[in-house]
Tab-separated table of C-alpha atoms and ligand atoms in Angstrom:
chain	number	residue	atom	x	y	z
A	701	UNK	CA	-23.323	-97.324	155.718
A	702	UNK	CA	-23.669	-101.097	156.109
A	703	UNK	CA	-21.188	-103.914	156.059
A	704	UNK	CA	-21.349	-107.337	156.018
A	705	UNK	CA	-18.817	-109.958	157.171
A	706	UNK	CA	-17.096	-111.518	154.322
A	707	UNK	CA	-16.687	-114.842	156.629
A	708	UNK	CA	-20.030	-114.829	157.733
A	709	UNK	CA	-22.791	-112.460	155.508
A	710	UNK	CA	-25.382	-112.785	157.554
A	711	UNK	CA	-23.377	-110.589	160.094
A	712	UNK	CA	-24.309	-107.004	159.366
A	713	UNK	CA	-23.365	-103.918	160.953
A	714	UNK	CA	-22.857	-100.219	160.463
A	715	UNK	CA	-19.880	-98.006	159.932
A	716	UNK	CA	-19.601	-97.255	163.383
A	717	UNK	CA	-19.626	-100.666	164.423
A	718	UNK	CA	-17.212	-101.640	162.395
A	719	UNK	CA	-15.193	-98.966	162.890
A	720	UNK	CA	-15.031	-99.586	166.962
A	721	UNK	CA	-15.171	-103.609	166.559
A	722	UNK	CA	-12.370	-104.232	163.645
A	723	UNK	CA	-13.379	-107.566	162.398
A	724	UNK	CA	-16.401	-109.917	162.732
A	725	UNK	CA	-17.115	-113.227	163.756
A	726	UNK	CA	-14.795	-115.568	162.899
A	727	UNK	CA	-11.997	-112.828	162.171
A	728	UNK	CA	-14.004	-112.005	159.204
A	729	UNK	CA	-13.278	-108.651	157.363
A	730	UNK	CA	-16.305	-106.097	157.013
A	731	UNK	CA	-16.669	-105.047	153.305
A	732	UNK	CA	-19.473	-102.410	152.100
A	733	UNK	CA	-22.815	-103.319	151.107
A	734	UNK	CA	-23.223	-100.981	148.936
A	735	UNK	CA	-20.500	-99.609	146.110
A	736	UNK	CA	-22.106	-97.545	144.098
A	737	UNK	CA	-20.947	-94.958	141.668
A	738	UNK	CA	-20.755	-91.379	142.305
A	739	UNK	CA	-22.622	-89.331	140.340
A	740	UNK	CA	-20.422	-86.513	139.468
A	741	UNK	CA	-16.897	-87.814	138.995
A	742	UNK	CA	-15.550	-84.606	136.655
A	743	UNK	CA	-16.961	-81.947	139.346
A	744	UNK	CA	-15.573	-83.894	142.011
A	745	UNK	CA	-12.080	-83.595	140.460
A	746	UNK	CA	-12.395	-80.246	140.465
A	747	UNK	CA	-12.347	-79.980	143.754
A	748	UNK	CA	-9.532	-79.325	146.280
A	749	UNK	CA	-8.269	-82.491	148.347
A	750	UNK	CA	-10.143	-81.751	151.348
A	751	UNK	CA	-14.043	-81.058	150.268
A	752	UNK	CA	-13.676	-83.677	147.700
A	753	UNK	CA	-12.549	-85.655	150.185
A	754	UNK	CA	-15.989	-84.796	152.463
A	755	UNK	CA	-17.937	-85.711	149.482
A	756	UNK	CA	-16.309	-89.356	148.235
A	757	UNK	CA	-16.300	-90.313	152.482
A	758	UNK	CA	-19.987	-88.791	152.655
A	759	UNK	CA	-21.186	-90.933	149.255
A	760	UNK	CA	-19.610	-94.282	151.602
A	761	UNK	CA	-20.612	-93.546	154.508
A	762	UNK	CA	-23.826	-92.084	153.911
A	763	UNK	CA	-26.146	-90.010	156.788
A	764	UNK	CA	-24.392	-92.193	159.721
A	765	UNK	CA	-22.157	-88.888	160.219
A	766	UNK	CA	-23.618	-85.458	159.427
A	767	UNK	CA	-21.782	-83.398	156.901
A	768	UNK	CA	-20.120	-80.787	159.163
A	769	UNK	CA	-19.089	-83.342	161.277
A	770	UNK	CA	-17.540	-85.593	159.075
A	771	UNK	CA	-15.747	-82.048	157.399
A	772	UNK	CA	-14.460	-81.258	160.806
A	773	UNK	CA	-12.853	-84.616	160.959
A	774	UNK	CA	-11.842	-84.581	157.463
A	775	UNK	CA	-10.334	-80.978	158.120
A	776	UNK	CA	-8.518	-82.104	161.099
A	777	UNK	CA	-7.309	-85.479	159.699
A	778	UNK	CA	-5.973	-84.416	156.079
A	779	UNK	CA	-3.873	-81.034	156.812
A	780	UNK	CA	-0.712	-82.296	154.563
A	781	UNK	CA	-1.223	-82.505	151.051
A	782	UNK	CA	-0.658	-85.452	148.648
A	783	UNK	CA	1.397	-83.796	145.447
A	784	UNK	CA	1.527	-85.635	142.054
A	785	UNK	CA	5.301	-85.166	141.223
A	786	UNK	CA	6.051	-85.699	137.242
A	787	UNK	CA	9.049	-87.611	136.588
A	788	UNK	CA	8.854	-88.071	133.043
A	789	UNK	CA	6.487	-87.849	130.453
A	790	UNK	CA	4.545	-90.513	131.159
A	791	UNK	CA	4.910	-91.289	134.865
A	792	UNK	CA	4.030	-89.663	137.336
A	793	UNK	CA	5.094	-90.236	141.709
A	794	UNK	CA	2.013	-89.686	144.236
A	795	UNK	CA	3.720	-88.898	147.371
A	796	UNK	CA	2.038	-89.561	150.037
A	797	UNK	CA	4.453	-89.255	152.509
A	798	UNK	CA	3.969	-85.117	153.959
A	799	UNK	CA	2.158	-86.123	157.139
A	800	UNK	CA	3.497	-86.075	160.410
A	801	UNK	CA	5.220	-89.506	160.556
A	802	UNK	CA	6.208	-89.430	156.481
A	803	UNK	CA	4.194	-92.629	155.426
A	804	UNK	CA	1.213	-92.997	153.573
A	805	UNK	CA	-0.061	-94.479	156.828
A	806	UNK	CA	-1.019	-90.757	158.325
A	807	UNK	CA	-3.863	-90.289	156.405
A	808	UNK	CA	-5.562	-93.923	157.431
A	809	UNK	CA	-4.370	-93.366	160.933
A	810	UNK	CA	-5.873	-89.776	161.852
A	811	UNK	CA	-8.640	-90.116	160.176
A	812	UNK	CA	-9.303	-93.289	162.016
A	813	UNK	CA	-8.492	-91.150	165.194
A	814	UNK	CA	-11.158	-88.854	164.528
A	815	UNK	CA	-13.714	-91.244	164.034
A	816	UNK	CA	-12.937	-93.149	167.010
A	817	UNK	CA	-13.158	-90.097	169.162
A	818	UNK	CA	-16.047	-88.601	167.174
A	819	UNK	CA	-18.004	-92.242	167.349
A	820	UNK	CA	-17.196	-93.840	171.059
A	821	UNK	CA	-19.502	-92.717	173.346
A	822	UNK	CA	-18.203	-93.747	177.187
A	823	UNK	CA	-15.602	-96.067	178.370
A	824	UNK	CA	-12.010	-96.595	178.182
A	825	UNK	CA	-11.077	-98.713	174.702
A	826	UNK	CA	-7.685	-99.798	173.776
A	827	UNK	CA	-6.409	-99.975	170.131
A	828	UNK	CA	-4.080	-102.883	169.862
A	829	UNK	CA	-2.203	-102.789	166.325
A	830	UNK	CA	0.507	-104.516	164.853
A	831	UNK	CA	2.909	-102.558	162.185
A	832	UNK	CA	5.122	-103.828	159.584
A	833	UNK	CA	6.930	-100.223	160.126
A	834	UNK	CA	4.857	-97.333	159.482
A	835	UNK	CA	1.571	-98.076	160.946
A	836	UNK	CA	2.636	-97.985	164.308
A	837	UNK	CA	4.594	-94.571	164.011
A	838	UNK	CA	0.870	-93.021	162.246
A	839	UNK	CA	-1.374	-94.791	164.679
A	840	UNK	CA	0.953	-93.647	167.514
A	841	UNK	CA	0.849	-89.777	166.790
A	842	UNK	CA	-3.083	-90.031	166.016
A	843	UNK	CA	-3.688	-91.191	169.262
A	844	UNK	CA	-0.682	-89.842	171.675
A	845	UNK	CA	-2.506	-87.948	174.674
A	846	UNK	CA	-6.140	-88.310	173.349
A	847	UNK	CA	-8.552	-89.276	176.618
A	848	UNK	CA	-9.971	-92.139	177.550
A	849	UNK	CA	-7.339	-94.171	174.439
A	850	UNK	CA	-4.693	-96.326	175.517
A	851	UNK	CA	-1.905	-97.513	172.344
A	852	UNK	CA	-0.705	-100.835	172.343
A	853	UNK	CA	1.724	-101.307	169.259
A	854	UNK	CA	3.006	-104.605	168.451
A	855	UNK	CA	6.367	-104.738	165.758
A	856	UNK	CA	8.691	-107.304	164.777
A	857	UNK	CA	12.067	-106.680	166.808
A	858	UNK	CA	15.076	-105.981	164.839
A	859	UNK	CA	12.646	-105.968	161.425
A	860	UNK	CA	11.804	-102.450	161.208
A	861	UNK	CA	14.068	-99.541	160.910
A	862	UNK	CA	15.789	-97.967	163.745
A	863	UNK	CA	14.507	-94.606	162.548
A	864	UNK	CA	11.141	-96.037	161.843
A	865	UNK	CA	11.057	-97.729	165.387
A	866	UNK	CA	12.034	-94.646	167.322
A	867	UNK	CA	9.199	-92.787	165.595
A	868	UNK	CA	7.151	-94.766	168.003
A	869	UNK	CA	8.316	-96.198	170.618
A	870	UNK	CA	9.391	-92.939	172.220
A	871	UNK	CA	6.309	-90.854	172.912
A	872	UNK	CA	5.215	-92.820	176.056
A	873	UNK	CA	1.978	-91.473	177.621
A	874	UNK	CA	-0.982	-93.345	176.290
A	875	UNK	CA	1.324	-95.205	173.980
A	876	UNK	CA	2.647	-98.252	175.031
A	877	UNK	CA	5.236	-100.392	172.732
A	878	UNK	CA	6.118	-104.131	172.419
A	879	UNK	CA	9.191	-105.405	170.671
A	880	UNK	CA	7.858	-109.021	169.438
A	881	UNK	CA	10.730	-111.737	169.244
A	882	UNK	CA	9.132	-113.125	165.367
A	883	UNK	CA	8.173	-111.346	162.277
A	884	UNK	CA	5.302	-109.188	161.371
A	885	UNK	CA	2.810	-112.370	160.517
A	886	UNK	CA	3.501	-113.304	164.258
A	887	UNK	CA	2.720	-110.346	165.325
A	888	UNK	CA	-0.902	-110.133	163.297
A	889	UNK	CA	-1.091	-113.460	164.541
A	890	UNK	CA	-1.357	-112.886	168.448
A	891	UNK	CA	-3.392	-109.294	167.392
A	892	UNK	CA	-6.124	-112.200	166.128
A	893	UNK	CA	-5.595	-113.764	169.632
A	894	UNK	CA	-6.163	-110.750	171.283
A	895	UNK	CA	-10.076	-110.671	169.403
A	896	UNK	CA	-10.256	-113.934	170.099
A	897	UNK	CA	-10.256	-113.543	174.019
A	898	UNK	CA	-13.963	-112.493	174.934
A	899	UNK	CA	-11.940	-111.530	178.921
A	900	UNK	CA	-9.362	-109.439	177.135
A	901	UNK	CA	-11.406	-107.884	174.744
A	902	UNK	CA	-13.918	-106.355	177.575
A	903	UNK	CA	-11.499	-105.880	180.138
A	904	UNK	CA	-9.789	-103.795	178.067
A	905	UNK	CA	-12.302	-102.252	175.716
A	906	UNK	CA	-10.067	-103.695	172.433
A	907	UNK	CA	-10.088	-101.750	169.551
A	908	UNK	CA	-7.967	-102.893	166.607
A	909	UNK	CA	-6.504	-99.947	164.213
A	910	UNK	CA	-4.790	-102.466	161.427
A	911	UNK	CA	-5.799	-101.694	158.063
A	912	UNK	CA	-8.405	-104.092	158.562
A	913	UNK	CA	-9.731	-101.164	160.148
A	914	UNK	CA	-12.516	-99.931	157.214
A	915	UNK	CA	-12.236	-96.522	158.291
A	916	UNK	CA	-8.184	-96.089	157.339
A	917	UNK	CA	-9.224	-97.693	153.930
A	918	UNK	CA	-12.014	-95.244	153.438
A	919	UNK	CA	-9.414	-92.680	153.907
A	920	UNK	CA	-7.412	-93.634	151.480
A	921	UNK	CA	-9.875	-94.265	148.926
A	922	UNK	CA	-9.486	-90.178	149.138
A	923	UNK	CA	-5.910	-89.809	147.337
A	924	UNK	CA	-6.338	-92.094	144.291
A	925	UNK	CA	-9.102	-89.139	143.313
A	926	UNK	CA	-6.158	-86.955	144.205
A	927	UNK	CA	-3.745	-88.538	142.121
A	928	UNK	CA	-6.301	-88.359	139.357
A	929	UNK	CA	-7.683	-85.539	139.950
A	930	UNK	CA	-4.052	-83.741	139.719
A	931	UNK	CA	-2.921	-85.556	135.956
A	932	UNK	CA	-3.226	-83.167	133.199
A	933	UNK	CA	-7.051	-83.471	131.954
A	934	UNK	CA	-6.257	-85.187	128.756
A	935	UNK	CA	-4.333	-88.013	130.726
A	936	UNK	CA	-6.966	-88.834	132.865
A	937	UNK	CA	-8.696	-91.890	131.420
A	938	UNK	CA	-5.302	-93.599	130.817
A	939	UNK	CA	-3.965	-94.025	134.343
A	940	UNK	CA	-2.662	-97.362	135.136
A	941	UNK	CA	-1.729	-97.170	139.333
A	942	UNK	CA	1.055	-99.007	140.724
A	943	UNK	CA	1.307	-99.983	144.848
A	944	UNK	CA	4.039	-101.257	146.688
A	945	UNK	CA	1.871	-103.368	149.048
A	946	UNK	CA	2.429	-105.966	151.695
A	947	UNK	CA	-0.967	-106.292	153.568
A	948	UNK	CA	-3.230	-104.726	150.678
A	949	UNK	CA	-4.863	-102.453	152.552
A	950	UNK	CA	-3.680	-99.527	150.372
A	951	UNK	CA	-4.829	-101.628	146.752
A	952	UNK	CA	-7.676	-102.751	148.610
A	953	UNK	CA	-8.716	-98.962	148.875
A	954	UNK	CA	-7.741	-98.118	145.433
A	955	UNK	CA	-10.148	-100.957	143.646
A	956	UNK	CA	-12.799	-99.395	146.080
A	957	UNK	CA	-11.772	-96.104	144.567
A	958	UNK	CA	-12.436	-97.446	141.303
A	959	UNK	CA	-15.479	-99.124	142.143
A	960	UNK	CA	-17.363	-96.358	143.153
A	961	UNK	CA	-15.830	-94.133	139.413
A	962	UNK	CA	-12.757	-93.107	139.483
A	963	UNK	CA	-11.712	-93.423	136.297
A	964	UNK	CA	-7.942	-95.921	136.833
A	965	UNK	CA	-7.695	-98.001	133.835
A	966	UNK	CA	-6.236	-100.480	136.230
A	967	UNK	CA	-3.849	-101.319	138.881
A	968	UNK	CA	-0.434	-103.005	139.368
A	969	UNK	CA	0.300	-104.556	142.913
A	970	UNK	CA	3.673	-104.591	143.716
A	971	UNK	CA	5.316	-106.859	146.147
A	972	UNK	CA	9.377	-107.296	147.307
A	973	UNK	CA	10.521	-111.322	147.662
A	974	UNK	CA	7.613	-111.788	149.805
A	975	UNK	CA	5.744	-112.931	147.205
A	976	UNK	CA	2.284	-114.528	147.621
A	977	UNK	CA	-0.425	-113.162	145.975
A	978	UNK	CA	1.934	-112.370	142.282
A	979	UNK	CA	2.638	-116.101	142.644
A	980	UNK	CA	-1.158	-116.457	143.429
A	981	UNK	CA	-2.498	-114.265	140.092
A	982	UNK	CA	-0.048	-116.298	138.107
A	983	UNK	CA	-0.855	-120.121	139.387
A	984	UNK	CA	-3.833	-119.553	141.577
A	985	UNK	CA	-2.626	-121.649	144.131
A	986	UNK	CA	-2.067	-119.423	147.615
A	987	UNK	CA	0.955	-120.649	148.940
A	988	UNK	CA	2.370	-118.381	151.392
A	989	UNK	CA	6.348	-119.195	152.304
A	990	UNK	CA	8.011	-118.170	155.612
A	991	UNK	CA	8.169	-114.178	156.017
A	992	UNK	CA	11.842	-112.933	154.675
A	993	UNK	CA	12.956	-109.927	155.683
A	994	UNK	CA	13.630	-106.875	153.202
A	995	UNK	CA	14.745	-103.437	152.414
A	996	UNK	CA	11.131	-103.106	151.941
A	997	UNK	CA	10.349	-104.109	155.291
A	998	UNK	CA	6.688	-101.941	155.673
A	999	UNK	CA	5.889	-104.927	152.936
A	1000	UNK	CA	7.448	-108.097	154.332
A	1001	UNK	CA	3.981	-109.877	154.919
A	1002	UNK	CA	3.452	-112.936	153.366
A	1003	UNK	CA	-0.234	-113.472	154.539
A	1004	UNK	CA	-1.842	-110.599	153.578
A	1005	UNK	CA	-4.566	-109.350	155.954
A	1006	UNK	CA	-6.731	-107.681	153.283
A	1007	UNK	CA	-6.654	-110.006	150.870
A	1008	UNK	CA	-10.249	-111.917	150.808
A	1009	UNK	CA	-11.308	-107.641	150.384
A	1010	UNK	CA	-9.789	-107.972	147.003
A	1011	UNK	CA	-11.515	-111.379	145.897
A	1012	UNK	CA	-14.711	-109.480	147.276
A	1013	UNK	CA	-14.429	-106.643	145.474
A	1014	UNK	CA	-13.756	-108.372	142.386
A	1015	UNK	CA	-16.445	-110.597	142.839
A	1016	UNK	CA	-19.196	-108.178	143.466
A	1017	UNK	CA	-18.332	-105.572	140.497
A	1018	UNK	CA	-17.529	-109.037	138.388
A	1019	UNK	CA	-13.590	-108.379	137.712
A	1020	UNK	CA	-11.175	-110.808	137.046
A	1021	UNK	CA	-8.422	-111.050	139.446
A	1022	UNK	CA	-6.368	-111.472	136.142
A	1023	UNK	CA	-6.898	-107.853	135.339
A	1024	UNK	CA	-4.678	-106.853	138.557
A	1025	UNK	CA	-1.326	-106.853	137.117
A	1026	UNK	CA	1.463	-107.604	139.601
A	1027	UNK	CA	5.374	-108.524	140.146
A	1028	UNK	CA	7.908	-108.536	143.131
A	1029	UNK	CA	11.785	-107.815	142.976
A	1030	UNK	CA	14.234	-108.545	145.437
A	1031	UNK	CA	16.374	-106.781	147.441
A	1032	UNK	CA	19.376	-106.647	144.717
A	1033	UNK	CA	16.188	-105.557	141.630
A	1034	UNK	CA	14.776	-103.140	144.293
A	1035	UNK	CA	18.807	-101.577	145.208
A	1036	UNK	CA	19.213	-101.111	141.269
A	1037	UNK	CA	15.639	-99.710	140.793
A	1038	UNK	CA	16.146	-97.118	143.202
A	1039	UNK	CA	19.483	-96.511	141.202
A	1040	UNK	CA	17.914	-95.974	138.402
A	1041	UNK	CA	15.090	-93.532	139.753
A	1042	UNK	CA	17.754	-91.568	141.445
A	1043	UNK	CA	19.700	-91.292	138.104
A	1044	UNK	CA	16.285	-89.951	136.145
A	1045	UNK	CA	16.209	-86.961	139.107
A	1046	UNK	CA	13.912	-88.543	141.637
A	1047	UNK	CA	14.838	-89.082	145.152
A	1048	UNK	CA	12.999	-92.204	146.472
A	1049	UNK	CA	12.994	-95.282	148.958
A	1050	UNK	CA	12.866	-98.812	148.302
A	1051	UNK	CA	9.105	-99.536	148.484
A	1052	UNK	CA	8.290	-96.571	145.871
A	1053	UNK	CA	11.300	-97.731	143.990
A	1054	UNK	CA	9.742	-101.258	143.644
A	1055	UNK	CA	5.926	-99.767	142.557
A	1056	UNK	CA	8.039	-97.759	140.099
A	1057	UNK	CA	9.979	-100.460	138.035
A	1058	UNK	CA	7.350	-103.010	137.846
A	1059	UNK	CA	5.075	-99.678	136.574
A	1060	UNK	CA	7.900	-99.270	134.104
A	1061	UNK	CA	7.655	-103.755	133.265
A	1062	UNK	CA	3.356	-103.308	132.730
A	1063	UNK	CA	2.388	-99.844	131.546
A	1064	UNK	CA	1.351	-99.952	127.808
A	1065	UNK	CA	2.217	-97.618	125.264
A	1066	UNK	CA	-0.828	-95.139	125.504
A	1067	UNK	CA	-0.966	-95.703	129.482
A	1068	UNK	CA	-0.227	-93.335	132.196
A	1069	UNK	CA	1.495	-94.485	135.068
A	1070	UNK	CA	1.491	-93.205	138.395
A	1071	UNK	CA	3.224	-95.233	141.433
A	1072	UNK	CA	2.669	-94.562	145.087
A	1073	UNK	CA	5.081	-93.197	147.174
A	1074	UNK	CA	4.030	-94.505	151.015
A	1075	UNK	CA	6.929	-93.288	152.913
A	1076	UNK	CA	9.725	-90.485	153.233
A	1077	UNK	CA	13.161	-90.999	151.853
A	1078	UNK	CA	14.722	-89.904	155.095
A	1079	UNK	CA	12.300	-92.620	156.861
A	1080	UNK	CA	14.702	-95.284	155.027
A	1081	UNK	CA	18.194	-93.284	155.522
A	1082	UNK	CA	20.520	-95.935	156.195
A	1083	UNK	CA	19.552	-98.440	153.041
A	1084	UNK	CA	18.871	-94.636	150.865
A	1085	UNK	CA	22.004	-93.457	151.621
A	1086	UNK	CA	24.357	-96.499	151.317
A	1087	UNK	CA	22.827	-97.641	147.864
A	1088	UNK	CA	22.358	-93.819	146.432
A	1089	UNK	CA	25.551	-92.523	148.215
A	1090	UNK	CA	24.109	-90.002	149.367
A	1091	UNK	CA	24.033	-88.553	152.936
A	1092	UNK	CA	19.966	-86.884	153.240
A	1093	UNK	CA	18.682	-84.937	155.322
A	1094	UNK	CA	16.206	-85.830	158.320
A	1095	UNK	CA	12.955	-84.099	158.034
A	1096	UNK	CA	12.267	-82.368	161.334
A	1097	UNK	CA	10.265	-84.911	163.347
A	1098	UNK	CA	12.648	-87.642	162.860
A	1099	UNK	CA	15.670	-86.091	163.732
A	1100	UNK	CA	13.949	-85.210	167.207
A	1101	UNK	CA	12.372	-88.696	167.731
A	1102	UNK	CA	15.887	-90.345	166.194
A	1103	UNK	CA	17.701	-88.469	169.430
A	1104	UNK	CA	15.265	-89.709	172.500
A	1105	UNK	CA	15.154	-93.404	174.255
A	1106	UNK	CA	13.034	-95.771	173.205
A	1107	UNK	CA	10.575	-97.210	176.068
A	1108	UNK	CA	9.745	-100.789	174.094
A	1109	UNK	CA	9.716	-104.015	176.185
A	1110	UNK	CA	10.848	-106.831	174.383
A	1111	UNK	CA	8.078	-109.935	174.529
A	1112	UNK	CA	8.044	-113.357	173.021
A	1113	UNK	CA	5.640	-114.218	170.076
A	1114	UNK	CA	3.008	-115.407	172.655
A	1115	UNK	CA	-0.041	-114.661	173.191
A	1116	UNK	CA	-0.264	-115.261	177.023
A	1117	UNK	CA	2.693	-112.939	178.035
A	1118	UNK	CA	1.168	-109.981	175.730
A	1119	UNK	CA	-2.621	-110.571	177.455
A	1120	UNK	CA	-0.764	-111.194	181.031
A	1121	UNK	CA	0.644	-107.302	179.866
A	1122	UNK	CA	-2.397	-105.386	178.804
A	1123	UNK	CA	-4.314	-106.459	181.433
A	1124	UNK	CA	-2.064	-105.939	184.169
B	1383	PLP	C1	2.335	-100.118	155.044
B	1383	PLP	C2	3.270	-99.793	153.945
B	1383	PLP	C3	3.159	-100.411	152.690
B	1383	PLP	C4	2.181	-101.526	152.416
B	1383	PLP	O1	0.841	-101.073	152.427
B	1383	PLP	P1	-0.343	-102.136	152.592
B	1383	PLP	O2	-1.577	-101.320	152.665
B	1383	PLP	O3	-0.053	-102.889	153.849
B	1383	PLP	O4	-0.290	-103.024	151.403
B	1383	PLP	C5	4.011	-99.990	151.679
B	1383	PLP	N1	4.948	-99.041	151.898
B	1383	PLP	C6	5.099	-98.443	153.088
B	1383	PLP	C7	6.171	-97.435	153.259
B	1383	PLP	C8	4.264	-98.791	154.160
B	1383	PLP	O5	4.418	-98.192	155.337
């Protein structure tokens, strides 16, 4: 596979380069060379998750990895499935929330694991990550008590939820947690430092697993077959997707998804009050505002990451940006959404709740909608149960993490305490 640097094309390298080094010169993102479509689309959704899965990763990443390597890693990465729940006629919930930490965020995160260990030769490295909520819980179980791999997880304080925090920040070991006094854009922020510092970066052998990171995006480019592949044959063609997002890594892999033939008709990006890129697609003018913080919070980032992947993408295959649809509610639209799910029969959090009603506001009359469902219910307890009434139940791993101490130091949004930190 080769990648070039959006920022800088003449910057080439291959998927296990980009994989180990995150992002290019000048922070640039690494985006495929090569998109083409897969031959054999139908047979491929035929297939069960996993060796479909082998297949679509095989078609990206080409010879780099041999085949029963890449299904060992695909076998040991993807052991939860990714069920296509029907909750009425016409719409459909991809949950992708039956991994280990209940976010969509698993399947990006171990497989990422696997190639890390499967493509680093010698040496210590250090991934250094920053999470909006759920990243940091996936990336954290991935990694916990691999060799050689030392964590270093960067969250907003106070912005996440407590449940979602202790997910993390309780392992210990190799995993070491930092409670940032600023929001999540902060927290990217001084992760872009980090690259930044040539000392840093060697002492510590930095590795970055954001969803910059193109091997978690290659992952997920896996499920949209899924969903697909799992709608009723004569449905298939008609699929419009809708993704809560907040750094676009997730839509990112979907338009790669349907880049390389899976048949999506198109896609609606769904943000909460933070806000940029619907206001962008309706005035073209990117205008980020100051980060507020929601009952979405896996999605409050106003300067999305992964967004110059999307203007790539679309470039290349000649899309308009017009064709992505896209909305945002706030917190009171997102409370009444999730209302109104619940009161159909389906049990869900606010950031599915969000992809669902603006799904509802663009899906046409001969459309099938499926939203994405990126985290757990249970993950969201205090905001699910206070809006739906409801008192659910904690899925096994969470009620064992909710009991234990977190180990997090608190740090200040700058840049010299963090390296001062890591390299002591
Ligand atoms: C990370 C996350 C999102 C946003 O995904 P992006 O790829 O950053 O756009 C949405 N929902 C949940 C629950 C998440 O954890």
């Amino acid at each position: 596979m080769k990648l070039y640097n959006i920022k800088d094309n003449a910057e080439t390298i291959n998927f296990a380069g980009a994989v180990k080094q995150g992002l290019g010169r000048g922070q640039g993102l690494f985006f495929p060379e090569n998109l083409s479509p897969l031959a054999n689309v139908d047979a491929l959704l035929e297939l069960p998750l996993v060796p479909r899965s082998v297949a679509i990763l095989q078609h990206l990443i080409g010879d780099e990895i041999p085949k029963d390597t890449l299904t060992a890693m695909v076998e040991h990465a993807f052991t939860f499935p990714a069920p296509l729940v029907k909750v009425d006629e016409h719409t459909y919930a991809l949950e992708l929330f039956h991994g280990p930490t209940l976010a969509f965020k698993d399947f990006g995160g171990r497989f990422m694991a696997q190639c890390l260990a499967t493509l680093s030769s010698e040496g210590k490295i250090t991934i250094l990550t920053a999470t909006s909520g759920d990243t940091g819980a996936a990336v954290a179980h991935a990694f916990y008590g691999l060799p050689n791999i030392e964590v270093v997880i960067l969250y907003p304080e106070g912005k996440i939820s407590p449940l979602q925090e202790k997910l993390f920040t309780t392992l210990g070991g190799n995993i070491r947690t930092f409670a940032v006094q600023d929001d999540f854009d902060a927290c990217q922020a001084l992760v872009k430092n980090a690259f930044d510092d040539e000392e840093l970066k060697a002492a510590v052998g930095l590795n970055s697993a954001n969803s910059i990171n193109i091997s978690r995006l290659l992952a997920q480019v896996c499920y949209y077959f899924e969903a697909v592949a799992e709608l009723p044959a004569e449905q298939r063609s008609k699929a419009v997707i809708s993704v809560p997002s907040g750094n676009f890594g997730n839509l990112t892999a979907g338009l790669i998804a349907k880049a390389i033939g899976l048949p999506v008709k198109r896609f609606v990006a769904a943000t909460n009050a933070n806000d940029t890129v619907p206001r962008y697609l309706e005035s073209g003018n990117w205008d980020p505002h100051a980060t507020v913080a929601t009952l979405s919070n896996a999605m409050d980032v106003s300067r999305p990451n992964n967004w110059p992947r999307v203007e790539e993408l679309c470039r290349v295959k000649g899309w308009s940006l017009s064709d992505i649809a896209s909305g945002a509610l706030n917190d009171e639209q997102t409370q009444d959404a999730l209302k109104r799910l619940f009161a159909k029969g389906y049990l869900c959090e606010p950031h599915g709740a969000i992809a669902w009603d603006l799904l509802n506001k663009e899906r046409g009359k001969d459309e099938v909608g499926i939203f994405l469902c990126t985290a757990h219910p249970a993950k969201f307890k205090e905001s699910v149960d206070r809006i739906l009434e409801q008192d659910i139940e904690l899925p096994g791993p969470l009620a064992k993490h909710g009991a234990m101490e977190s180990l997090s130091e608190t740090i200040p949004a700058d840049f010299a305490v963090l390296k001062a930190k890591m390299m002591g």
